[in-house]
C-alpha cells in the first residue's frame, strides 16, 4: 500500500512539474523543488539526503562542468574571431541564387560548428549570425527555428562534451570506436532528415518574404576577414578526439589557440590576453545559469534514484527481455522525452536508466543508445532545452508552432536512430 501511495505522489508531482515547464517556469527552480519533493516522498533520511542527493552528485559533476566550459569557450572563440561569421556569410552568397541550397548549407554549417562547440552561449552566438541570414533569403521563421535546433541536435551525437554528460549514467560506455560508429551514423541520419525537412518546405522557402533585420544590416560592414583554411577549425576537436584519441579538453584548447593564432589575434601579447580573457569571461557567463540548472538536475536525478528504488522488482518484471520489443516500445513512446520526462536523461529518464541497468538484462551500450536517442529528440525539439527556448524567443515563434513544425521530423529521426542503436550497439 505504501508503495502505491509513493507511486501516485511521484506521478502527481511530476505532472505538476510538466505543467510548470510548459508554462515557461524556471527549470532551475523546478528541478530543485522536484529534488526536495521526491526526497520527502521517497522517505530518504535527512543525513543521507544531504550527502547523497544534495552534495555528492554536484561535486561529481565537476569534471563534466569543465567540458561544458571549454566547449562554450570554443564556440565563443569561433564567433569572436570571425570564423563562424565568415563561414556563414559564404552561404549567404549562395542564398541569393538558390535559397533552398543555401538553407541546406546553413544546416550543414550549424552541424559542423556544434560537433565541438557546446552550450546555450555558443548557440546564441551562432544563432544571431545564422537566423538573420535565413530570414534574409526568405526562410519562414518557424521553419528556420526547427532547422537550427535539429541541426544542433544532429551534431550532438558526436559532440564529446555532451557524450561525457550522458556517460555519467552508463559507466561502462566509453568514447571509442564502438560508440563512434553509432554516433556518426546517427548524426548522418538526422542530417538527412533535416535536409528532407528543408526539401519538404522548399516551396515555402522559395516563396518566403525576405526580411533584413537591423542587426544584420548594421554588422555587414564589420564582417571580419579570416583565412579560408580556418573554416576547418570547427571540426578539429572531433578529428583529434576520434583519430588521435585526445581527450576533449586538450583538443578544444589547441583548437582555441589555433583560432587565435590563425586569425591574427596573437600578433601582440596585450591583444591576445585581452581577447582570451574577454572570450573566456563571456563564455562562462553564457553558461552560468545552465551550470546551476545542471547542478540542480543532478540533485533531482539522485532523488529520483532513491525515490524509485522500491520499484526495482516491479520494473524488472515489466521490462521485456527482447531488445527489439524494447526498441519498438521506445519508438512509440519517444515523445515522453519532452518536458524532462521518463525518456529524457536530463530529467526523469535518469531514474529509468538506473532501473534498466539494475535489471541486468541488457548491455550498457545498448541501454545508452536506447535512452540517448530519445534524449536527443528532446535536445533537438523540446522547448525546455535552453537553446531551443532562446531560438523560439529570438525568432518570435510560439511554442505551439515550434512543436507542431518540428516534432514529427524529430520523431522520424528518432525512430530510425533507435533501430541504428539496435543494430550497432
mmCIF file of C-alpha atoms in Angstrom:
data_model
loop_
_atom_site.group_PDB
_atom_site.id
_atom_site.type_symbol
_atom_site.label_atom_id
_atom_site.label_comp_id
_atom_site.label_asym_id
_atom_site.label_seq_id
_atom_site.Cartn_x
_atom_site.Cartn_y
_atom_site.Cartn_z
ATOM 1 C CA UNK A 1 0.000 0.000 0.000
ATOM 2 C CA UNK A 2 2.815 2.368 0.909
ATOM 3 C CA UNK A 3 4.497 1.765 -2.447
ATOM 4 C CA UNK A 4 1.256 2.613 -4.278
ATOM 5 C CA UNK A 5 0.906 5.892 -2.368
ATOM 6 C CA UNK A 6 4.524 6.806 -3.143
ATOM 7 C CA UNK A 7 3.967 5.985 -6.821
ATOM 8 C CA UNK A 8 0.849 8.162 -7.004
ATOM 9 C CA UNK A 9 2.580 11.099 -5.283
ATOM 10 C CA UNK A 10 5.604 10.806 -7.587
ATOM 11 C CA UNK A 11 3.331 10.765 -10.644
ATOM 12 C CA UNK A 12 1.262 13.748 -9.478
ATOM 13 C CA UNK A 13 4.316 15.830 -8.623
ATOM 14 C CA UNK A 14 5.887 15.009 -11.996
ATOM 15 C CA UNK A 15 2.707 16.047 -13.824
ATOM 16 C CA UNK A 16 2.847 19.299 -11.877
ATOM 17 C CA UNK A 17 6.455 19.774 -12.992
ATOM 18 C CA UNK A 18 5.486 19.199 -16.642
ATOM 19 C CA UNK A 19 2.725 21.814 -16.393
ATOM 20 C CA UNK A 20 5.169 24.192 -14.702
ATOM 21 C CA UNK A 21 7.725 23.688 -17.502
ATOM 22 C CA UNK A 22 5.080 24.077 -20.249
ATOM 23 C CA UNK A 23 4.078 27.428 -18.802
ATOM 24 C CA UNK A 24 7.677 28.627 -19.019
ATOM 25 C CA UNK A 25 8.661 28.066 -15.409
ATOM 26 C CA UNK A 26 12.314 28.355 -14.439
ATOM 27 C CA UNK A 27 13.872 24.893 -14.741
ATOM 28 C CA UNK A 28 16.461 25.538 -12.032
ATOM 29 C CA UNK A 29 13.660 26.237 -9.561
ATOM 30 C CA UNK A 30 11.678 23.314 -10.954
ATOM 31 C CA UNK A 31 14.475 20.749 -10.651
ATOM 32 C CA UNK A 32 15.455 21.862 -7.153
ATOM 33 C CA UNK A 33 11.835 21.780 -5.985
ATOM 34 C CA UNK A 34 11.387 18.307 -7.504
ATOM 35 C CA UNK A 35 14.576 17.125 -5.800
ATOM 36 C CA UNK A 36 13.217 18.258 -2.434
ATOM 37 C CA UNK A 37 9.736 16.826 -3.067
ATOM 38 C CA UNK A 38 10.966 13.435 -4.271
ATOM 39 C CA UNK A 39 13.391 13.237 -1.352
ATOM 40 C CA UNK A 40 10.469 13.749 1.032
ATOM 41 C CA UNK A 41 8.089 11.451 -0.882
ATOM 42 C CA UNK A 42 10.773 8.762 -1.099
ATOM 43 C CA UNK A 43 11.256 8.961 2.683
ATOM 44 C CA UNK A 44 15.013 9.443 2.333
ATOM 45 C CA UNK A 45 16.648 10.068 5.761
ATOM 46 C CA UNK A 46 17.875 13.647 6.208
ATOM 47 C CA UNK A 47 21.594 12.915 6.651
ATOM 48 C CA UNK A 48 21.572 10.518 3.701
ATOM 49 C CA UNK A 49 19.760 13.091 1.559
ATOM 50 C CA UNK A 50 22.235 15.846 2.437
ATOM 51 C CA UNK A 51 25.151 13.636 1.429
ATOM 52 C CA UNK A 52 23.835 11.515 -1.449
ATOM 53 C CA UNK A 53 21.343 13.899 -3.083
ATOM 54 C CA UNK A 54 22.459 17.466 -2.413
ATOM 55 C CA UNK A 55 26.252 17.120 -2.137
ATOM 56 C CA UNK A 56 27.934 14.188 -3.884
ATOM 57 C CA UNK A 57 26.096 14.453 -7.243
ATOM 58 C CA UNK A 58 27.044 18.122 -7.570
ATOM 59 C CA UNK A 59 30.691 17.539 -6.670
ATOM 60 C CA UNK A 60 30.919 14.547 -9.007
ATOM 61 C CA UNK A 61 29.595 16.706 -11.835
ATOM 62 C CA UNK A 62 32.680 18.950 -11.688
ATOM 63 C CA UNK A 63 34.526 17.071 -14.458
ATOM 64 C CA UNK A 64 31.557 17.340 -16.784
ATOM 65 C CA UNK A 65 31.197 21.042 -15.973
ATOM 66 C CA UNK A 66 34.796 21.543 -17.146
ATOM 67 C CA UNK A 67 33.941 20.004 -20.529
ATOM 68 C CA UNK A 68 30.925 22.297 -20.827
ATOM 69 C CA UNK A 69 33.043 25.365 -20.038
ATOM 70 C CA UNK A 70 35.686 24.549 -22.661
ATOM 71 C CA UNK A 71 33.018 23.698 -25.242
ATOM 72 C CA UNK A 72 31.297 27.012 -24.621
ATOM 73 C CA UNK A 73 34.626 28.872 -24.799
ATOM 74 C CA UNK A 74 35.459 27.273 -28.150
ATOM 75 C CA UNK A 75 32.071 28.313 -29.531
ATOM 76 C CA UNK A 76 32.595 31.883 -28.358
ATOM 77 C CA UNK A 77 36.094 31.990 -29.877
ATOM 78 C CA UNK A 78 34.749 30.801 -33.252
ATOM 79 C CA UNK A 79 32.325 33.720 -33.219
ATOM 80 C CA UNK A 80 34.559 36.482 -31.836
ATOM 81 C CA UNK A 81 37.472 35.663 -34.155
ATOM 82 C CA UNK A 82 35.123 35.920 -37.132
ATOM 83 C CA UNK A 83 35.435 32.278 -38.213
ATOM 84 C CA UNK A 84 31.774 31.347 -37.673
ATOM 85 C CA UNK A 85 30.615 34.551 -39.338
ATOM 86 C CA UNK A 86 32.890 34.072 -42.347
ATOM 87 C CA UNK A 87 31.642 30.520 -42.908
ATOM 88 C CA UNK A 88 28.045 31.674 -42.584
ATOM 89 C CA UNK A 89 28.467 34.577 -44.998
ATOM 90 C CA UNK A 90 29.646 32.205 -47.708
ATOM 91 C CA UNK A 91 26.253 30.514 -47.564
ATOM 92 C CA UNK A 92 24.513 33.893 -47.830
ATOM 93 C CA UNK A 93 26.106 34.427 -51.245
ATOM 94 C CA UNK A 94 24.576 31.171 -52.452
ATOM 95 C CA UNK A 95 21.218 32.181 -50.996
ATOM 96 C CA UNK A 96 20.680 34.976 -53.488
ATOM 97 C CA UNK A 97 20.623 32.429 -56.326
ATOM 98 C CA UNK A 98 19.261 29.340 -54.581
ATOM 99 C CA UNK A 99 17.636 29.878 -51.167
ATOM 100 C CA UNK A 100 16.919 26.160 -50.704
ATOM 101 C CA UNK A 101 20.545 25.166 -51.356
ATOM 102 C CA UNK A 102 21.716 27.973 -49.071
ATOM 103 C CA UNK A 103 19.398 26.733 -46.322
ATOM 104 C CA UNK A 104 20.851 23.229 -46.637
ATOM 105 C CA UNK A 105 24.365 24.703 -46.413
ATOM 106 C CA UNK A 106 23.369 26.672 -43.303
ATOM 107 C CA UNK A 107 22.166 23.434 -41.696
ATOM 108 C CA UNK A 108 25.465 21.729 -42.564
ATOM 109 C CA UNK A 109 27.474 24.682 -41.212
ATOM 110 C CA UNK A 110 25.491 24.524 -37.968
ATOM 111 C CA UNK A 111 26.201 20.812 -37.634
ATOM 112 C CA UNK A 112 29.924 21.268 -38.279
ATOM 113 C CA UNK A 113 30.230 24.028 -35.685
ATOM 114 C CA UNK A 114 28.377 22.078 -32.998
ATOM 115 C CA UNK A 115 30.316 18.859 -33.418
ATOM 116 C CA UNK A 116 32.660 20.548 -30.920
ATOM 117 C CA UNK A 117 31.051 23.785 -29.719
ATOM 118 C CA UNK A 118 28.566 23.431 -26.891
ATOM 119 C CA UNK A 119 26.216 25.398 -24.712
ATOM 120 C CA UNK A 120 23.471 27.959 -24.959
ATOM 121 C CA UNK A 121 26.086 30.724 -25.233
ATOM 122 C CA UNK A 122 27.571 29.152 -28.349
ATOM 123 C CA UNK A 123 24.084 28.583 -29.769
ATOM 124 C CA UNK A 124 23.178 32.221 -29.213
ATOM 125 C CA UNK A 125 26.457 33.470 -30.675
ATOM 126 C CA UNK A 126 25.998 31.368 -33.820
ATOM 127 C CA UNK A 127 22.232 31.866 -33.975
ATOM 128 C CA UNK A 128 22.433 35.655 -34.125
ATOM 129 C CA UNK A 129 24.507 35.194 -37.293
ATOM 130 C CA UNK A 130 22.548 32.403 -38.974
ATOM 131 C CA UNK A 131 18.959 33.413 -38.214
ATOM 132 C CA UNK A 132 19.230 36.812 -39.947
ATOM 133 C CA UNK A 133 20.781 35.087 -42.976
ATOM 134 C CA UNK A 134 17.902 32.600 -43.169
ATOM 135 C CA UNK A 135 15.360 35.387 -42.751
ATOM 136 C CA UNK A 136 17.076 37.431 -45.480
ATOM 137 C CA UNK A 137 16.678 34.635 -48.048
ATOM 138 C CA UNK A 138 13.018 34.095 -47.211
ATOM 139 C CA UNK A 139 13.032 31.107 -44.844
ATOM 140 C CA UNK A 140 9.848 31.315 -42.707
ATOM 141 C CA UNK A 141 10.611 31.836 -39.038
ATOM 142 C CA UNK A 142 9.121 28.586 -37.719
ATOM 143 C CA UNK A 143 10.984 26.581 -40.369
ATOM 144 C CA UNK A 144 14.259 28.424 -39.689
ATOM 145 C CA UNK A 145 13.960 27.705 -35.968
ATOM 146 C CA UNK A 146 13.411 23.980 -36.489
ATOM 147 C CA UNK A 147 16.299 23.777 -38.983
ATOM 148 C CA UNK A 148 18.637 25.400 -36.460
ATOM 149 C CA UNK A 149 17.634 23.238 -33.485
ATOM 150 C CA UNK A 150 17.504 19.949 -35.413
ATOM 151 C CA UNK A 151 20.939 20.690 -36.883
ATOM 152 C CA UNK A 152 22.417 21.268 -33.430
ATOM 153 C CA UNK A 153 20.761 18.052 -32.265
ATOM 154 C CA UNK A 154 22.318 16.093 -35.134
ATOM 155 C CA UNK A 155 25.804 17.306 -34.206
ATOM 156 C CA UNK A 156 25.311 16.357 -30.564
ATOM 157 C CA UNK A 157 25.620 12.655 -31.448
ATOM 158 C CA UNK A 158 29.372 13.136 -31.917
ATOM 159 C CA UNK A 159 29.877 16.059 -29.543
ATOM 160 C CA UNK A 160 32.162 14.708 -26.827
ATOM 161 C CA UNK A 161 31.106 17.437 -24.401
ATOM 162 C CA UNK A 162 27.548 16.089 -24.382
ATOM 163 C CA UNK A 163 28.724 12.473 -24.536
ATOM 164 C CA UNK A 164 30.528 12.729 -21.192
ATOM 165 C CA UNK A 165 27.377 14.164 -19.617
ATOM 166 C CA UNK A 166 25.320 11.141 -20.662
ATOM 167 C CA UNK A 167 28.231 8.787 -19.914
ATOM 168 C CA UNK A 168 27.712 9.502 -16.208
ATOM 169 C CA UNK A 169 24.612 7.296 -16.317
ATOM 170 C CA UNK A 170 26.365 4.416 -18.118
ATOM 171 C CA UNK A 171 29.864 3.981 -16.610
ATOM 172 C CA UNK A 172 30.752 1.020 -18.854
ATOM 173 C CA UNK A 173 30.264 3.059 -22.042
ATOM 174 C CA UNK A 174 33.444 4.646 -23.428
ATOM 175 C CA UNK A 175 34.196 7.215 -26.126
ATOM 176 C CA UNK A 176 35.763 4.823 -28.619
ATOM 177 C CA UNK A 177 35.215 3.112 -31.993
ATOM 178 C CA UNK A 178 32.219 1.107 -30.748
ATOM 179 C CA UNK A 179 30.243 4.235 -29.842
ATOM 180 C CA UNK A 180 31.726 6.489 -32.517
ATOM 181 C CA UNK A 181 30.484 4.229 -35.324
ATOM 182 C CA UNK A 182 26.963 4.574 -33.976
ATOM 183 C CA UNK A 183 27.404 8.298 -33.302
ATOM 184 C CA UNK A 184 28.464 9.186 -36.839
ATOM 185 C CA UNK A 185 25.693 7.072 -38.385
ATOM 186 C CA UNK A 186 23.086 8.623 -36.077
ATOM 187 C CA UNK A 187 24.325 12.114 -36.907
ATOM 188 C CA UNK A 188 24.128 11.252 -40.606
ATOM 189 C CA UNK A 189 20.564 10.003 -40.216
ATOM 190 C CA UNK A 190 19.395 13.184 -38.506
ATOM 191 C CA UNK A 191 21.317 15.297 -41.032
ATOM 192 C CA UNK A 192 19.428 13.573 -43.854
ATOM 193 C CA UNK A 193 16.140 14.176 -42.021
ATOM 194 C CA UNK A 194 16.998 17.888 -41.715
ATOM 195 C CA UNK A 195 17.691 18.064 -45.458
ATOM 196 C CA UNK A 196 14.424 16.226 -46.196
ATOM 197 C CA UNK A 197 12.629 18.732 -43.943
ATOM 198 C CA UNK A 198 14.132 21.598 -45.943
ATOM 199 C CA UNK A 199 13.199 19.998 -49.275
ATOM 200 C CA UNK A 200 9.675 19.306 -47.979
ATOM 201 C CA UNK A 201 9.349 23.037 -47.250
ATOM 202 C CA UNK A 202 11.191 24.143 -50.415
ATOM 203 C CA UNK A 203 8.162 25.934 -51.872
ATOM 204 C CA UNK A 204 7.604 27.916 -48.666
ATOM 205 C CA UNK A 205 11.290 28.878 -48.628
ATOM 206 C CA UNK A 206 11.306 29.928 -52.299
ATOM 207 C CA UNK A 207 8.105 31.926 -51.889
ATOM 208 C CA UNK A 208 9.058 33.315 -48.489
ATOM 209 C CA UNK A 209 9.224 37.038 -47.817
ATOM 210 C CA UNK A 210 12.875 38.099 -47.275
ATOM 211 C CA UNK A 211 13.487 40.067 -44.086
ATOM 212 C CA UNK A 212 16.553 42.143 -43.285
ATOM 213 C CA UNK A 213 16.999 42.581 -39.543
ATOM 214 C CA UNK A 214 18.532 45.769 -38.179
ATOM 215 C CA UNK A 215 21.402 43.924 -36.518
ATOM 216 C CA UNK A 216 22.257 42.223 -39.822
ATOM 217 C CA UNK A 217 22.357 45.500 -41.704
ATOM 218 C CA UNK A 218 24.497 47.142 -39.029
ATOM 219 C CA UNK A 219 27.101 44.372 -38.928
ATOM 220 C CA UNK A 220 27.532 43.785 -42.653
ATOM 221 C CA UNK A 221 30.305 46.341 -42.934
ATOM 222 C CA UNK A 222 32.059 44.984 -39.857
ATOM 223 C CA UNK A 223 32.471 41.408 -41.116
ATOM 224 C CA UNK A 224 35.886 40.062 -40.210
ATOM 225 C CA UNK A 225 38.069 38.579 -42.940
ATOM 226 C CA UNK A 226 39.728 35.310 -41.962
ATOM 227 C CA UNK A 227 41.823 32.801 -43.948
ATOM 228 C CA UNK A 228 39.792 30.147 -45.754
ATOM 229 C CA UNK A 229 41.708 27.327 -44.042
ATOM 230 C CA UNK A 230 40.307 28.418 -40.677
ATOM 231 C CA UNK A 231 36.945 27.088 -41.888
ATOM 232 C CA UNK A 232 38.225 23.633 -40.892
ATOM 233 C CA UNK A 233 38.743 24.571 -37.235
ATOM 234 C CA UNK A 234 35.172 23.772 -36.070
ATOM 235 C CA UNK A 235 35.749 20.054 -36.736
ATOM 236 C CA UNK A 236 39.354 19.909 -35.457
ATOM 237 C CA UNK A 237 38.444 18.878 -31.875
ATOM 238 C CA UNK A 238 36.381 15.972 -33.217
ATOM 239 C CA UNK A 239 39.207 14.894 -35.539
ATOM 240 C CA UNK A 240 41.717 14.973 -32.664
ATOM 241 C CA UNK A 241 39.318 13.095 -30.400
ATOM 242 C CA UNK A 242 38.422 10.372 -32.916
ATOM 243 C CA UNK A 243 41.715 9.809 -34.731
ATOM 244 C CA UNK A 244 44.373 10.955 -32.238
ATOM 245 C CA UNK A 245 42.405 9.684 -29.208
ATOM 246 C CA UNK A 246 42.787 13.020 -27.423
ATOM 247 C CA UNK A 247 40.566 13.978 -24.532
ATOM 248 C CA UNK A 248 38.164 16.795 -25.385
ATOM 249 C CA UNK A 249 39.760 19.425 -23.163
ATOM 250 C CA UNK A 250 43.241 19.453 -24.801
ATOM 251 C CA UNK A 251 41.563 19.088 -28.222
ATOM 252 C CA UNK A 252 39.367 22.117 -27.554
ATOM 253 C CA UNK A 253 42.232 24.080 -26.004
ATOM 254 C CA UNK A 254 44.522 23.507 -29.008
ATOM 255 C CA UNK A 255 41.703 24.491 -31.367
ATOM 256 C CA UNK A 256 41.092 27.673 -29.377
ATOM 257 C CA UNK A 257 44.775 28.634 -29.529
ATOM 258 C CA UNK A 258 44.926 27.903 -33.269
ATOM 259 C CA UNK A 259 41.840 30.043 -33.827
ATOM 260 C CA UNK A 260 43.572 32.960 -32.097
ATOM 261 C CA UNK A 261 46.831 32.354 -33.965
ATOM 262 C CA UNK A 262 45.424 31.872 -37.475
ATOM 263 C CA UNK A 263 43.134 34.906 -37.270
ATOM 264 C CA UNK A 264 45.916 37.241 -36.166
ATOM 265 C CA UNK A 265 44.820 37.605 -32.562
ATOM 266 C CA UNK A 266 48.304 36.714 -31.296
ATOM 267 C CA UNK A 267 50.170 39.485 -33.094
ATOM 268 C CA UNK A 268 50.571 41.325 -29.821
ATOM 269 C CA UNK A 269 50.720 39.936 -26.310
ATOM 270 C CA UNK A 270 48.367 42.601 -24.964
ATOM 271 C CA UNK A 271 45.801 41.989 -27.691
ATOM 272 C CA UNK A 272 45.961 38.222 -27.218
ATOM 273 C CA UNK A 273 45.474 38.442 -23.451
ATOM 274 C CA UNK A 274 42.583 40.857 -23.932
ATOM 275 C CA UNK A 275 40.609 38.651 -26.346
ATOM 276 C CA UNK A 276 41.469 35.498 -24.385
ATOM 277 C CA UNK A 277 40.098 36.999 -21.179
ATOM 278 C CA UNK A 278 37.098 38.529 -22.924
ATOM 279 C CA UNK A 279 36.037 35.329 -24.699
ATOM 280 C CA UNK A 280 36.577 33.173 -21.602
ATOM 281 C CA UNK A 281 34.611 35.584 -19.416
ATOM 282 C CA UNK A 282 31.742 35.801 -21.902
ATOM 283 C CA UNK A 283 31.671 32.036 -22.468
ATOM 284 C CA UNK A 284 31.461 31.257 -18.762
ATOM 285 C CA UNK A 285 28.817 33.918 -18.124
ATOM 286 C CA UNK A 286 26.832 32.492 -21.068
ATOM 287 C CA UNK A 287 26.554 29.109 -19.364
ATOM 288 C CA UNK A 288 26.483 30.191 -15.704
ATOM 289 C CA UNK A 289 22.727 29.722 -15.486
ATOM 290 C CA UNK A 290 22.953 26.441 -17.393
ATOM 291 C CA UNK A 291 25.531 25.054 -14.961
ATOM 292 C CA UNK A 292 23.405 25.930 -11.936
ATOM 293 C CA UNK A 293 20.421 24.261 -13.628
ATOM 294 C CA UNK A 294 22.504 21.154 -14.346
ATOM 295 C CA UNK A 295 23.705 21.017 -10.740
ATOM 296 C CA UNK A 296 20.071 21.110 -9.589
ATOM 297 C CA UNK A 297 19.285 18.468 -12.195
ATOM 298 C CA UNK A 298 21.882 16.129 -10.665
ATOM 299 C CA UNK A 299 20.095 16.572 -7.332
ATOM 300 C CA UNK A 300 16.784 15.655 -8.941
ATOM 301 C CA UNK A 301 18.330 12.659 -10.696
ATOM 302 C CA UNK A 302 19.750 11.357 -7.427
ATOM 303 C CA UNK A 303 16.454 11.976 -5.636
ATOM 304 C CA UNK A 304 14.675 10.056 -8.412
ATOM 305 C CA UNK A 305 17.017 7.094 -7.975
ATOM 306 C CA UNK A 306 16.318 6.972 -4.247
ATOM 307 C CA UNK A 307 12.575 7.552 -4.569
ATOM 308 C CA UNK A 308 12.107 4.882 -7.251
ATOM 309 C CA UNK A 309 14.402 2.267 -5.714
ATOM 310 C CA UNK A 310 11.413 0.481 -4.187
ATOM 311 C CA UNK A 311 10.055 -0.148 -7.681
ATOM 312 C CA UNK A 312 13.068 -2.225 -8.835
ATOM 313 C CA UNK A 313 11.301 -5.589 -8.617
ATOM 314 C CA UNK A 314 8.115 -4.335 -10.261
ATOM 315 C CA UNK A 315 10.110 -2.669 -13.029
ATOM 316 C CA UNK A 316 12.192 -5.797 -13.697
ATOM 317 C CA UNK A 317 9.005 -7.819 -14.195
ATOM 318 C CA UNK A 318 7.528 -5.247 -16.586
ATOM 319 C CA UNK A 319 10.582 -4.732 -18.811
ATOM 320 C CA UNK A 320 10.620 -7.210 -21.728
ATOM 321 C CA UNK A 321 13.628 -9.471 -22.275
ATOM 322 C CA UNK A 322 13.690 -8.755 -26.019
ATOM 323 C CA UNK A 323 15.785 -5.823 -27.244
ATOM 324 C CA UNK A 324 13.602 -5.488 -30.323
ATOM 325 C CA UNK A 325 10.389 -5.250 -28.298
ATOM 326 C CA UNK A 326 12.003 -2.612 -26.079
ATOM 327 C CA UNK A 327 13.160 -0.609 -29.116
ATOM 328 C CA UNK A 328 9.682 -0.692 -30.661
ATOM 329 C CA UNK A 329 8.159 0.415 -27.345
ATOM 330 C CA UNK A 330 10.547 3.374 -27.081
ATOM 331 C CA UNK A 331 9.841 4.293 -30.730
ATOM 332 C CA UNK A 332 6.164 4.625 -29.846
ATOM 333 C CA UNK A 333 6.753 6.347 -26.503
ATOM 334 C CA UNK A 334 9.600 8.621 -27.691
ATOM 335 C CA UNK A 335 7.673 11.892 -27.026
ATOM 336 C CA UNK A 336 7.911 11.057 -23.314
ATOM 337 C CA UNK A 337 11.327 12.712 -23.579
ATOM 338 C CA UNK A 338 9.577 16.081 -23.691
ATOM 339 C CA UNK A 339 9.435 18.296 -20.631
ATOM 340 C CA UNK A 340 12.204 16.245 -18.995
ATOM 341 C CA UNK A 341 10.026 13.138 -18.936
ATOM 342 C CA UNK A 342 10.944 9.475 -18.351
ATOM 343 C CA UNK A 343 12.762 9.144 -21.684
ATOM 344 C CA UNK A 344 14.969 12.210 -21.182
ATOM 345 C CA UNK A 345 18.215 11.514 -19.324
ATOM 346 C CA UNK A 346 18.298 15.188 -18.341
ATOM 347 C CA UNK A 347 15.154 14.555 -16.344
ATOM 348 C CA UNK A 348 13.139 11.637 -15.029
ATOM 349 C CA UNK A 349 14.925 9.414 -17.563
ATOM 350 C CA UNK A 350 17.871 9.290 -15.175
ATOM 351 C CA UNK A 351 15.823 7.084 -12.875
ATOM 352 C CA UNK A 352 14.591 4.946 -15.783
ATOM 353 C CA UNK A 353 18.200 4.431 -16.900
ATOM 354 C CA UNK A 354 19.240 3.330 -13.432
ATOM 355 C CA UNK A 355 16.303 0.928 -13.201
ATOM 356 C CA UNK A 356 17.079 -0.597 -16.621
ATOM 357 C CA UNK A 357 20.727 -1.097 -15.667
ATOM 358 C CA UNK A 358 19.597 -2.606 -12.374
ATOM 359 C CA UNK A 359 17.627 -5.344 -14.153
ATOM 360 C CA UNK A 360 20.908 -6.713 -15.551
ATOM 361 C CA UNK A 361 19.102 -7.783 -18.723
ATOM 362 C CA UNK A 362 20.903 -5.586 -21.225
ATOM 363 C CA UNK A 363 24.357 -4.381 -22.242
ATOM 364 C CA UNK A 364 25.038 -0.775 -21.205
ATOM 365 C CA UNK A 365 25.950 0.288 -24.746
ATOM 366 C CA UNK A 366 22.506 -0.788 -25.919
ATOM 367 C CA UNK A 367 20.836 0.993 -22.999
ATOM 368 C CA UNK A 368 22.894 4.092 -23.758
ATOM 369 C CA UNK A 369 21.525 4.186 -27.295
ATOM 370 C CA UNK A 370 18.019 3.304 -26.137
ATOM 371 C CA UNK A 371 17.815 6.361 -23.870
ATOM 372 C CA UNK A 372 20.224 8.769 -25.552
ATOM 373 C CA UNK A 373 18.337 8.691 -28.874
ATOM 374 C CA UNK A 374 15.024 9.927 -27.383
ATOM 375 C CA UNK A 375 17.042 12.320 -25.221
ATOM 376 C CA UNK A 376 18.490 13.737 -28.450
ATOM 377 C CA UNK A 377 14.919 14.172 -29.658
ATOM 378 C CA UNK A 378 14.371 16.383 -26.639
ATOM 379 C CA UNK A 379 17.658 18.197 -27.243
ATOM 380 C CA UNK A 380 16.552 18.836 -30.832
ATOM 381 C CA UNK A 381 12.958 19.892 -30.359
ATOM 382 C CA UNK A 382 11.869 20.289 -26.724
ATOM 383 C CA UNK A 383 11.099 23.802 -25.538
ATOM 384 C CA UNK A 384 12.760 23.090 -22.165
ATOM 385 C CA UNK A 385 16.162 22.800 -23.891
ATOM 386 C CA UNK A 386 17.826 26.158 -23.289
ATOM 387 C CA UNK A 387 18.963 26.906 -26.846
ATOM 388 C CA UNK A 388 15.616 25.805 -28.276
ATOM 389 C CA UNK A 389 13.810 28.213 -25.972
ATOM 390 C CA UNK A 390 16.211 31.007 -26.936
ATOM 391 C CA UNK A 391 15.737 30.223 -30.642
ATOM 392 C CA UNK A 392 11.957 30.491 -30.337
ATOM 393 C CA UNK A 393 12.219 33.766 -28.449
ATOM 394 C CA UNK A 394 14.719 35.230 -30.918
ATOM 395 C CA UNK A 395 12.730 34.177 -33.996
ATOM 396 C CA UNK A 396 9.439 35.170 -32.322
ATOM 397 C CA UNK A 397 7.990 31.692 -32.831
ATOM 398 C CA UNK A 398 5.395 30.482 -30.324
ATOM 399 C CA UNK A 399 5.804 27.132 -28.579
ATOM 400 C CA UNK A 400 2.858 25.501 -30.375
ATOM 401 C CA UNK A 401 4.194 26.426 -33.822
ATOM 402 C CA UNK A 402 7.693 25.221 -32.919
ATOM 403 C CA UNK A 403 6.445 21.868 -31.647
ATOM 404 C CA UNK A 404 3.949 21.188 -34.438
ATOM 405 C CA UNK A 405 6.568 22.045 -37.060
ATOM 406 C CA UNK A 406 9.476 20.115 -35.588
ATOM 407 C CA UNK A 407 8.168 17.195 -33.526
ATOM 408 C CA UNK A 408 7.091 14.935 -36.443
ATOM 409 C CA UNK A 409 10.543 15.228 -38.050
ATOM 410 C CA UNK A 410 12.426 14.792 -34.777
ATOM 411 C CA UNK A 411 10.284 11.727 -34.051
ATOM 412 C CA UNK A 412 11.022 10.344 -37.537
ATOM 413 C CA UNK A 413 14.788 10.692 -36.971
ATOM 414 C CA UNK A 414 14.430 9.157 -33.509
ATOM 415 C CA UNK A 415 12.670 6.031 -34.790
ATOM 416 C CA UNK A 416 15.380 5.413 -37.389
ATOM 417 C CA UNK A 417 18.196 6.019 -34.900
ATOM 418 C CA UNK A 418 16.665 3.674 -32.340
ATOM 419 C CA UNK A 419 16.977 0.884 -34.893
ATOM 420 C CA UNK A 420 20.520 2.083 -35.661
ATOM 421 C CA UNK A 421 21.249 1.667 -31.934
ATOM 422 C CA UNK A 422 19.640 -1.787 -32.032
ATOM 423 C CA UNK A 423 21.938 -2.948 -34.837
ATOM 424 C CA UNK A 424 25.183 -1.147 -33.945
ATOM 425 C CA UNK A 425 25.293 -1.028 -30.123
#
